[in-house]
């Protein structure tokens, strides 16, 4: 197998199904192509590499130049390390920082799913990079691909029984849901090829893995900092009065990817499925994945996520299918109540006499740029004090286990490297997220990470002028409708439609429990502050006590907002 064109496509199924089925459990020709002196892998390997946590990309900023010179694209790879619950040891942090300097583009990207991404790695350096990540006891296996992705969890490093028990459950889920193939070790770590007459078995995923990516998160009762409603499988840990895990609420079928002008693709929030006991959570997670494995659409990848399986068959059918496969009775889901989302930034006690500090990283990009040297600064702190590092779902970094006596040293190092204390960061900036988009993402139709910093500061100024500077409003920007920064769950979402233009979405809520809706299509980025300013003014005048911006929008409705916008245009 060398290229998609060589494959006879499995009857009625998508090309990817053939690639997976004939890959010998994700091996394909990756090992052979690694040895070839070429800048890029072939099409089939490109798909299989995702399961190994690697995306083939090209530098889109250099496309024009390459075309003008009659050259090929500037091929490069992105590596995604899977980091359950976002917990990174100091050694693993240093390993990633080293790779970013030696083989990647000199930056480290914290993702919205608590992973690290390294961009700009060349094919010749990929094996060394993967090996270095594994030497630091992390893996990229399952970072991408049609399998269970990174299992997220609220990253707050509180030292109590509840948090410890939840993390134990997550570790068990990770073990259960990680692919068992030996391909990863053989290809990247020069593991021994086991010659046996017994066929290799992938007990959960079998020959064809899942129809599509599958995402799970674990929230702790009351705090939706991990955006429960965006997930295929969302698990909410509930506590007893004395701080033990009482059980887990289980929700299914959330997903945010959609395609412009294809109404058959849609955004969905996860719906409550059941409540299970602590010792049943791994079993229920496994069987939710197994039902999706068996019934997900393998013909049309645009219709293959769990949200479509549930939309097609119904939630009751789905619950029955899961019930048939587990040996215990699924209990009815319990109602959920959320406190205001906590982004865990700033200094806090962690319950064992030590402190943690949440540090704001703009759009998750750890880099040395214009006055902010977060790469060097974080490296110095981690090397000197060896805190545990935790990545948040808002693309920020927590340093945990700090001796209170070391707090002044951490603060001094932060200041020396231009890393701002959270108190001085405008709320609009603090609550904003953008996906990478151009130049690395091949699917981007507009800028995001490079466009949001300018826009968000203009919006912060507007809010300040109106006396709303302290208001917590979430702003999320994505460079295409796939929704990697979860724009549809923010108070305000900006979804790229073409270079320089965005669909402006309004009416979500700060706690991420409700989808926003399209308010104004295709707005040039330069016009967004003027579009939103009158909304903020009317919000200030007409809000109820403690009412957030998104909730106010939802209450007053788009008709009145459009009247406000029209009045502004004729004024
Ligand atoms: Fe995403 C594809 C980046 C979280 C929905 N996402 C991509 C790719 C890999 C582009 C590609 O397929 O070629 C992007 C790589 C860009 C780059 O250069 O780094 C990409 N997604 C990201 C990250 C890095 C954004 C970020 O700002 O951090 C996030 C990595 C998470 C991780 O560590 O695993 C990221 N992506 C998300 C989320 C948010 C979430 O999961 O909480 C979503 C929406 C939730 C969902 O999945 O429904 C998301 N990404 C997508 C989709 C649309 C999926 C769909 O069902 O239609 C794609 C495209 C696809 O899969 O075909 C996509
Ligand atoms: Fe790329 Fe679109 Fe995801 Fe942004 S939202 S990273 S542009 S796929």
Short mmCIF file of C-alpha atoms in Angstrom, two decimals, residues 121-350:
data_model
loop_
_atom_site.label_atom_id
_atom_site.label_comp_id
_atom_site.label_asym_id
_atom_site.label_seq_id
_atom_site.Cartn_x
_atom_site.Cartn_y
_atom_site.Cartn_z
CA UNK A 121 8.84 19.82 12.71
CA UNK A 122 10.55 18.51 9.59
CA UNK A 123 10.19 14.89 8.53
CA UNK A 124 13.83 14.18 9.27
CA UNK A 125 13.37 15.29 12.90
CA UNK A 126 10.05 13.65 13.64
CA UNK A 127 11.34 10.38 15.06
CA UNK A 128 13.77 12.11 17.43
CA UNK A 129 10.96 14.37 18.62
CA UNK A 130 8.53 11.52 19.30
CA UNK A 131 11.21 9.57 21.10
CA UNK A 132 12.03 12.54 23.33
CA UNK A 133 8.35 12.87 24.27
CA UNK A 134 8.18 9.18 25.17
CA UNK A 135 11.43 9.41 27.14
CA UNK A 136 9.60 12.00 29.26
CA UNK A 137 6.86 9.41 29.87
CA UNK A 138 4.20 10.96 27.67
CA UNK A 139 2.83 9.74 24.36
CA UNK A 140 1.42 11.14 21.16
CA UNK A 141 -0.48 7.91 20.37
CA UNK A 142 -4.17 8.84 20.08
CA UNK A 143 -3.43 12.58 20.08
CA UNK A 144 -5.44 12.62 16.85
CA UNK A 145 -7.15 10.04 14.62
CA UNK A 146 -10.41 8.08 14.82
CA UNK A 147 -9.99 7.01 18.43
CA UNK A 148 -10.59 8.36 21.91
CA UNK A 149 -8.62 11.61 22.07
CA UNK A 150 -7.08 13.17 25.13
CA UNK A 151 -9.34 12.76 28.15
CA UNK A 152 -9.69 16.16 29.73
CA UNK A 153 -10.30 17.06 33.35
CA UNK A 154 -10.58 20.19 35.48
CA UNK A 155 -6.89 20.94 36.08
CA UNK A 156 -7.18 22.58 39.50
CA UNK A 157 -4.45 20.88 41.60
CA UNK A 158 -6.35 20.50 44.85
CA UNK A 159 -4.82 17.92 47.17
CA UNK A 160 -7.89 16.10 48.47
CA UNK A 161 -9.52 12.71 48.21
CA UNK A 162 -12.14 13.83 45.68
CA UNK A 163 -9.56 15.09 43.18
CA UNK A 164 -7.30 12.07 43.74
CA UNK A 165 -10.17 9.63 43.16
CA UNK A 166 -11.32 11.41 40.00
CA UNK A 167 -7.77 11.32 38.62
CA UNK A 168 -7.57 7.58 39.36
CA UNK A 169 -10.78 7.02 37.38
CA UNK A 170 -9.36 9.04 34.49
CA UNK A 171 -6.15 6.98 34.49
CA UNK A 172 -8.26 3.80 34.30
CA UNK A 173 -10.31 5.24 31.44
CA UNK A 174 -7.15 6.24 29.57
CA UNK A 175 -5.80 2.68 29.88
CA UNK A 176 -9.08 1.17 28.71
CA UNK A 177 -9.54 3.51 25.74
CA UNK A 178 -5.97 3.80 24.42
CA UNK A 179 -5.31 1.77 21.25
CA UNK A 180 -3.34 -1.42 21.96
CA UNK A 181 -1.50 -1.64 18.61
CA UNK A 182 2.23 -2.33 18.70
CA UNK A 183 2.68 -0.07 15.64
CA UNK A 184 3.60 2.99 17.67
CA UNK A 185 6.46 1.29 19.49
CA UNK A 186 7.72 -0.38 16.34
CA UNK A 187 7.76 2.79 14.26
CA UNK A 188 8.86 5.47 16.67
CA UNK A 189 10.68 3.69 19.47
CA UNK A 190 12.32 0.93 17.44
CA UNK A 191 10.34 -1.61 19.42
CA UNK A 192 10.80 -5.23 18.54
CA UNK A 193 8.52 -6.54 15.80
CA UNK A 194 6.85 -9.52 17.44
CA UNK A 195 6.68 -12.42 14.95
CA UNK A 196 3.75 -14.60 15.95
CA UNK A 197 1.15 -16.70 14.23
CA UNK A 198 -1.52 -15.10 16.45
CA UNK A 199 -3.16 -12.10 14.82
CA UNK A 200 -2.71 -8.84 16.75
CA UNK A 201 -5.93 -7.90 18.51
CA UNK A 202 -7.28 -4.41 19.08
CA UNK A 203 -9.99 -5.37 21.58
CA UNK A 204 -12.04 -2.19 21.57
CA UNK A 205 -11.23 -0.61 18.22
CA UNK A 206 -10.84 -3.79 16.11
CA UNK A 207 -9.59 -3.44 12.51
CA UNK A 208 -11.25 -0.17 11.55
CA UNK A 209 -11.05 1.86 14.72
CA UNK A 210 -13.87 4.41 15.20
CA UNK A 211 -15.81 6.06 12.38
CA UNK A 212 -14.44 9.45 13.50
CA UNK A 213 -12.63 11.24 16.34
CA UNK A 214 -14.12 10.78 19.81
CA UNK A 215 -13.73 13.27 22.68
CA UNK A 216 -14.24 12.86 26.40
CA UNK A 217 -14.01 15.29 29.27
CA UNK A 218 -14.41 14.99 33.02
CA UNK A 219 -15.77 17.96 34.97
CA UNK A 220 -16.01 18.32 38.71
CA UNK A 221 -19.48 19.09 40.08
CA UNK A 222 -20.24 22.82 39.80
CA UNK A 223 -17.32 23.89 37.56
CA UNK A 224 -17.70 23.69 33.79
CA UNK A 225 -14.14 24.85 33.06
CA UNK A 226 -13.70 21.93 30.62
CA UNK A 227 -16.72 22.76 28.44
CA UNK A 228 -18.76 19.64 29.12
CA UNK A 229 -21.37 20.37 26.48
CA UNK A 230 -18.88 20.30 23.58
CA UNK A 231 -18.07 16.62 24.08
CA UNK A 232 -19.02 13.26 22.58
CA UNK A 233 -18.84 11.92 26.14
CA UNK A 234 -18.90 14.21 29.15
CA UNK A 235 -18.60 12.91 32.66
CA UNK A 236 -19.35 15.04 35.71
CA UNK A 237 -17.96 13.81 39.02
CA UNK A 238 -20.43 14.32 41.89
CA UNK A 239 -19.28 14.48 45.50
CA UNK A 240 -20.62 13.29 48.83
CA UNK A 241 -20.97 15.69 51.76
CA UNK A 242 -17.66 14.41 53.15
CA UNK A 243 -15.76 14.88 49.90
CA UNK A 244 -15.72 11.42 48.31
CA UNK A 245 -16.80 10.68 44.74
CA UNK A 246 -20.51 9.80 44.95
CA UNK A 247 -20.80 8.87 41.30
CA UNK A 248 -20.73 10.34 37.82
CA UNK A 249 -23.32 12.03 35.64
CA UNK A 250 -22.83 11.00 32.02
CA UNK A 251 -23.75 13.15 29.01
CA UNK A 252 -23.34 12.26 25.33
CA UNK A 253 -23.48 13.63 21.83
CA UNK A 254 -21.92 17.10 21.99
CA UNK A 255 -19.85 18.32 19.04
CA UNK A 256 -19.07 21.66 17.46
CA UNK A 257 -17.78 20.93 13.96
CA UNK A 258 -19.88 22.14 11.05
CA UNK A 259 -19.35 23.22 7.45
CA UNK A 260 -20.45 26.56 5.97
CA UNK A 261 -23.53 26.20 3.73
CA UNK A 262 -24.08 22.55 4.65
CA UNK A 263 -27.06 22.62 7.02
CA UNK A 264 -26.90 18.83 7.38
CA UNK A 265 -23.78 19.44 9.49
CA UNK A 266 -24.61 21.02 12.82
CA UNK A 267 -23.41 21.97 16.26
CA UNK A 268 -24.88 20.04 19.19
CA UNK A 269 -24.65 20.17 22.98
CA UNK A 270 -24.17 16.97 24.96
CA UNK A 271 -27.36 15.59 26.51
CA UNK A 272 -27.76 13.84 29.87
CA UNK A 273 -27.65 10.04 29.50
CA UNK A 274 -27.39 8.49 32.96
CA UNK A 275 -25.81 8.46 36.40
CA UNK A 276 -23.34 5.70 37.35
CA UNK A 277 -21.49 4.58 40.48
CA UNK A 278 -17.74 5.30 40.81
CA UNK A 279 -16.75 1.72 39.90
CA UNK A 280 -18.99 1.76 36.81
CA UNK A 281 -17.58 4.80 35.05
CA UNK A 282 -14.87 3.03 33.05
CA UNK A 283 -17.35 0.39 31.88
CA UNK A 284 -19.92 2.93 30.76
CA UNK A 285 -17.26 4.99 28.93
CA UNK A 286 -16.06 1.89 27.11
CA UNK A 287 -19.56 0.89 26.01
CA UNK A 288 -20.51 4.40 24.88
CA UNK A 289 -17.43 4.25 22.63
CA UNK A 290 -18.34 0.72 21.50
CA UNK A 291 -21.90 1.70 20.49
CA UNK A 292 -20.48 4.55 18.42
CA UNK A 293 -17.94 2.11 16.93
CA UNK A 294 -20.75 -0.19 15.84
CA UNK A 295 -23.37 2.33 14.69
CA UNK A 296 -21.45 5.47 13.66
CA UNK A 297 -21.61 6.37 9.95
CA UNK A 298 -18.59 4.96 8.11
CA UNK A 299 -19.70 6.12 4.68
CA UNK A 300 -19.79 9.88 5.20
CA UNK A 301 -17.14 11.43 7.45
CA UNK A 302 -19.14 14.65 7.69
CA UNK A 303 -21.89 12.64 9.38
CA UNK A 304 -19.77 10.31 11.46
CA UNK A 305 -19.52 11.90 14.92
CA UNK A 306 -21.59 10.53 17.79
CA UNK A 307 -23.92 13.57 17.65
CA UNK A 308 -25.20 12.34 14.28
CA UNK A 309 -25.62 8.75 15.48
CA UNK A 310 -27.76 10.06 18.33
CA UNK A 311 -29.67 12.48 16.10
CA UNK A 312 -30.45 9.61 13.69
CA UNK A 313 -31.44 6.95 16.25
CA UNK A 314 -32.57 8.98 19.30
CA UNK A 315 -31.17 9.30 22.81
CA UNK A 316 -33.45 6.57 24.24
CA UNK A 317 -32.23 4.10 21.63
CA UNK A 318 -28.65 5.04 22.47
CA UNK A 319 -29.24 4.53 26.20
CA UNK A 320 -30.80 1.10 25.50
CA UNK A 321 -27.78 0.09 23.41
CA UNK A 322 -25.38 1.08 26.19
CA UNK A 323 -27.61 -0.61 28.80
CA UNK A 324 -27.54 -3.90 26.84
CA UNK A 325 -23.75 -3.95 27.02
CA UNK A 326 -23.14 -3.20 30.70
CA UNK A 327 -23.80 -5.57 33.61
CA UNK A 328 -25.23 -2.86 35.86
CA UNK A 329 -28.34 -0.70 35.78
CA UNK A 330 -27.88 2.82 34.39
CA UNK A 331 -29.53 5.28 36.77
CA UNK A 332 -31.39 8.39 35.58
CA UNK A 333 -29.08 11.42 35.20
CA UNK A 334 -29.10 13.94 38.03
CA UNK A 335 -29.70 17.65 37.44
CA UNK A 336 -26.54 19.72 37.04
CA UNK A 337 -25.94 23.17 38.49
CA UNK A 338 -22.94 25.29 37.55
CA UNK A 339 -21.21 28.05 39.45
CA UNK A 340 -19.46 30.74 37.37
CA UNK A 341 -16.67 29.05 35.41
CA UNK A 342 -13.32 29.23 37.18
CA UNK A 343 -10.30 29.67 34.89
CA UNK A 344 -7.98 28.88 37.84
CA UNK A 345 -5.69 31.84 37.12
CA UNK A 346 -3.75 33.68 39.84
CA UNK A 347 -2.44 32.44 43.20
CA UNK A 348 -4.37 29.89 45.28
CA UNK A 349 -3.82 27.49 48.15
CA UNK A 350 -4.06 23.91 47.06
#
